[in-house]
C-alpha positions as a printed Julia matrix, in Angstrom:
274×3 Matrix{Float64}:
  18.11    0.12  -13.18
  14.37    2.33  -14.1
  11.64    0.98  -16.07
  12.7     3.37  -19.11
  15.94    1.84  -19.31
  14.04   -1.56  -20.46
  13.11    0.25  -23.54
  16.85    0.74  -24.67
  17.38   -3.21  -23.81
  14.25   -4.45  -25.63
  14.91   -2.27  -28.87
  18.51   -3.61  -28.68
  17.53   -7.12  -28.31
  15.1    -6.75  -31.17
  18.18   -5.39  -33.55
  20.22   -8.46  -32.68
  17.73  -10.52  -35.02
  16.52   -8.53  -37.63
  15.41  -11.37  -39.71
  13.16  -12.83  -36.81
  11.75   -9.74  -35.35
  11.44   -7.65  -38.54
  12.14   -4.41  -37.01
  14.61   -2.93  -39.37
  14.88    0.15  -37.43
  15.44   -1.02  -33.97
  19.03   -0.27  -34.17
  18.26    3.22  -34.46
  17.94    3.44  -30.68
  21.43    1.44  -29.96
  23.53    2.94  -27.61
  27.12    1.89  -26.3
  25.59    2.13  -22.67
  22.88   -0.21  -23.61
  25.34   -2.68  -25.44
  27.54   -2.68  -22.53
  25.16   -3.63  -20.26
  23.44   -6.21  -21.97
  25.97   -9.2   -21.5
  25.76   -8.63  -17.9
  22.13   -8.97  -18.15
  21.97  -12.11  -20.19
  24.9   -13.76  -18.01
  22.66  -13.23  -14.72
  19.33  -14.16  -16.27
  19.37  -16.12  -19.66
  21.37  -15.89  -22.97
  18.07  -16.61  -24.92
  16.35  -13.01  -24.3
  17.32  -11.19  -27.26
  16.1   -14.31  -29.34
  12.55  -14.15  -27.16
  12.13  -10.76  -27.51
  12.77  -10.98  -31.5
   9.81  -13.64  -31.56
   7.73  -11.62  -29.53
   7.86   -8.68  -31.88
   7.25  -10.51  -34.8
   4.46  -12.26  -33.35
   2.83   -8.83  -32.79
   3.93   -7.5   -36.19
   2.42  -10.19  -37.91
  -1.07   -9.98  -36.33
  -0.8    -5.97  -36.52
  -0.1    -6.44  -40.31
  -2.61   -8.97  -40.97
  -5.46   -6.84  -39.49
  -4.75   -3.42  -40.66
  -4.44   -5.21  -44.39
  -7.92   -6.78  -43.76
  -9.15   -3.61  -42.66
  -7.65   -0.83  -45.06
  -5.94    1.01  -41.97
  -6.82    1.83  -38.55
  -5.54    2.93  -35.67
  -2.7     1.16  -33.38
  -2.83    2.49  -29.81
   0.38    1.17  -27.84
   0.39    1.27  -24.18
   3.5     1.52  -22.72
   5.1     1.54  -26.11
   8.58    2.34  -25.11
  10.56    2.35  -28.32
   8.83   -0.21  -30.71
   8.75    0.66  -34.1
   5.47   -1.19  -35.76
   4.21    2.2   -37.09
   7.1     2.4   -39.3
   6.67   -1.35  -40.51
   2.86   -1.08  -41.34
   1.08    0.59  -44.27
   0.92    4.57  -44.15
  -2.85    4.2   -44.19
  -2.55    3.25  -40.11
  -2.27    5.75  -37.82
  -0.95    5.44  -34.5
  -1.13    6.62  -30.69
   1.89    5.98  -28.72
   1.4     5.89  -24.93
   4.07    6.14  -22.11
   5.54    8.15  -19.23
   6.21   11.72  -20.2
  10.02   11.52  -19.97
   9.97    8.73  -22.79
   7.2    10.19  -24.96
   9.21   13.13  -24.89
  12.54   11.47  -25.83
  10.81    9.52  -28.43
   9.22   11.91  -30.3
  12.39   14.18  -30.59
  14.28   11.42  -32.14
  11.39   10.19  -34.5
  11.05   13.68  -35.58
  14.67   13.93  -36.18
  15.18   10.91  -37.76
  11.95   11.14  -40.44
  13.7    14.81  -41.22
  16.7    12.94  -41.97
  14.99   10.29  -44.27
  15.94    7.12  -41.87
  12.37    6.65  -41.49
   9.2     6.75  -43.57
   6.74    9.33  -42.92
   3.83    8.21  -40.51
   0.53    9.58  -39.06
   1.78    9.32  -34.92
   0.45   11.05  -31.75
   1.88   11.06  -28.55
   0.32   10.95  -25.38
   1.95   10.99  -21.95
  -0.32    8.97  -19.3
   0.53    7.49  -15.83
  -1.28    4.59  -15.48
  -0.89    3.99  -11.7
  -2.23    7.96  -11.38
  -4.36    8.65  -14.05
  -7.98    7.84  -13.89
 -10.02    5.56  -16.0
 -11.96    8.69  -17.13
  -9.35   10.52  -18.13
  -7.25    8.22  -20.19
 -10.69    7.34  -21.9
 -11.28   10.73  -22.69
  -7.98   12.1   -23.6
  -7.81    9.23  -26.28
 -11.27    9.49  -27.61
 -10.17   12.96  -28.92
  -7.14   11.49  -30.96
  -8.62    8.35  -32.22
  -9.25    9.5   -36.09
  -9.33    6.35  -37.77
 -11.38    2.93  -37.11
 -10.6    -0.27  -36.34
  -8.61   -0.14  -33.47
  -5.9    -2.5   -32.29
  -4.43   -1.83  -28.74
  -1.07   -3.36  -28.03
   0.12   -4.04  -24.47
   3.67   -5.39  -24.54
   6.12   -5.22  -21.75
   3.94   -3.9   -19.55
   2.03   -6.1   -17.43
   5.07   -7.66  -15.18
   5.3    -3.81  -13.93
   1.97   -3.59  -12.86
  -0.25   -4.61  -10.0
  -3.78   -6.25  -10.59
  -5.79   -3.34   -9.88
  -4.16   -1.17  -12.42
  -4.1    -4.15  -14.8
  -8.17   -4.15  -14.39
  -8.17   -0.34  -14.58
  -6.48   -0.67  -18.39
  -8.73   -3.12  -19.31
 -11.49   -1.34  -18.03
 -10.09    1.69  -20.35
 -10.12   -0.47  -23.28
 -13.34   -1.76  -23.15
 -14.43    2.26  -23.2
 -12.61    2.91  -26.24
 -13.14   -0.57  -28.44
 -16.13   -1.46  -30.97
 -17.01   -4.91  -31.39
 -14.28   -6.58  -33.97
 -11.32   -4.13  -32.51
  -8.34   -6.38  -31.05
  -6.08   -6.41  -28.0
  -2.71   -7.92  -28.04
  -1.46   -8.7   -24.78
   1.97  -10.06  -23.05
   2.14  -11.7   -19.59
   3.77  -14.32  -17.62
   1.62  -17.34  -16.01
   1.89  -17.94  -12.37
   3.9   -21.0   -13.2
   6.74  -19.62  -14.1
   7.2   -18.18  -10.44
   8.65  -21.97   -9.66
  11.31  -21.7   -12.17
  14.92  -20.83  -11.63
  14.93  -18.25  -14.47
  12.46  -16.33  -13.19
  13.95  -16.21   -9.84
  17.19  -14.79  -11.59
  15.01  -12.38  -13.15
  13.34  -11.08  -10.24
  16.9   -11.15   -8.1
  18.53   -9.22  -11.14
  15.64   -6.47  -11.01
  15.56   -6.29   -7.65
  19.17   -5.95   -7.02
  19.52   -3.37   -9.84
  16.29   -1.45   -9.07
  15.75    2.5    -8.44
  13.98    2.86   -5.37
  11.76    5.53   -7.15
  10.73    2.84   -9.94
   8.64    0.09   -8.74
   8.29   -3.31   -9.95
   5.09   -5.41   -9.3
   6.57   -8.49  -10.53
   2.73   -9.68  -11.7
   2.0   -12.79  -12.94
  -1.65  -13.47  -14.54
  -3.62  -16.9   -15.07
  -4.94  -17.66  -18.55
  -8.22  -17.91  -16.91
  -7.89  -13.99  -16.54
  -8.07  -13.89  -20.57
 -10.43  -16.48  -20.98
 -13.04  -14.37  -18.67
 -12.36  -11.18  -19.33
 -15.45   -8.77  -19.55
 -16.43   -7.82  -22.88
 -13.75   -9.62  -24.85
 -13.57  -12.8   -26.56
  -9.83  -14.54  -26.56
  -9.26  -15.46  -30.13
  -5.52  -16.51  -29.63
  -3.03  -17.69  -27.14
   0.4   -18.88  -27.77
   3.91  -18.7   -26.25
   7.35  -17.78  -26.89
   8.68  -21.33  -27.02
   5.77  -22.65  -29.2
   6.52  -19.62  -31.81
  10.04  -20.32  -31.69
   9.22  -23.24  -33.84
   7.7   -21.13  -36.57
   9.78  -18.02  -36.57
  13.09  -19.57  -35.6
  12.97  -23.2   -36.2
  17.24  -23.04  -35.85
  17.44  -21.29  -32.63
  17.05  -24.85  -30.7
  15.75  -23.29  -27.47
  16.09  -24.84  -24.49
  12.92  -26.23  -22.8
   9.68  -24.24  -22.14
  11.19  -24.42  -18.14
  14.52  -22.9   -18.77
  13.39  -19.77  -20.75
  11.54  -16.42  -19.73
   8.59  -17.76  -21.73
   6.06  -15.03  -22.03
   2.93  -15.73  -23.15
   1.02  -13.67  -26.03
  -3.22  -13.39  -25.82
  -5.37  -11.73  -28.87
  -8.25  -10.52  -27.87
 -11.41   -9.26  -29.48
 -14.17   -6.73  -28.75
 -17.28   -9.02  -28.71
 -20.24   -6.07  -27.68
């Protein structure tokens, strides 16, 4: 399995629970190959994965919608965008910059252009940028993005990415964010806390990825302590919540197992403070 395949898996998860994720366009990415793969994944790791990813999407959708409504638009910058569809759920006064590896960006753009022409998607101002977080320098990323950010304020989303990166690349990204953003701009980030490493469900996740990994795609298996976000230079931590907590709000009937029996990701909302 390569990292780009996870984009199909996550979008399919969102499509299974539209009432929770609020992503009415996720199903456009559904395909027989991914549909056939998902049962083996959920059986091997956790049957709650589709619910949890839908809850995660809902959290960011709500935060994005609130932020851009309050500011009468702005720019969504999605690092490691995969097949997320937030831009089509937001008002048309929001511009979007989608960032990912070249093969994902090219494929996504071709599909989005087609579906927009066919009337399956509303027209939105979307720009696409291919970056390699591991290889491209901070200066190149900042320079490339500053050229195409046309509306303030900005909301950066870093969703489903940090698990695959190491600490050095993570710090590089947050340095880039600081170089791009102004006071009041937001970052929404997702990661696992180190305590999850002791849990059986997390060990099953690592075992699945490692046993199905393409040797050309590296998985760093990163976890990040809350203190990292609490002490991030140039940012104030405005909100911290996990998926188990959010399930009580967005899916009270799901009756999720305890937080120790699910792949409970943590969401962080950070505000640029100087």
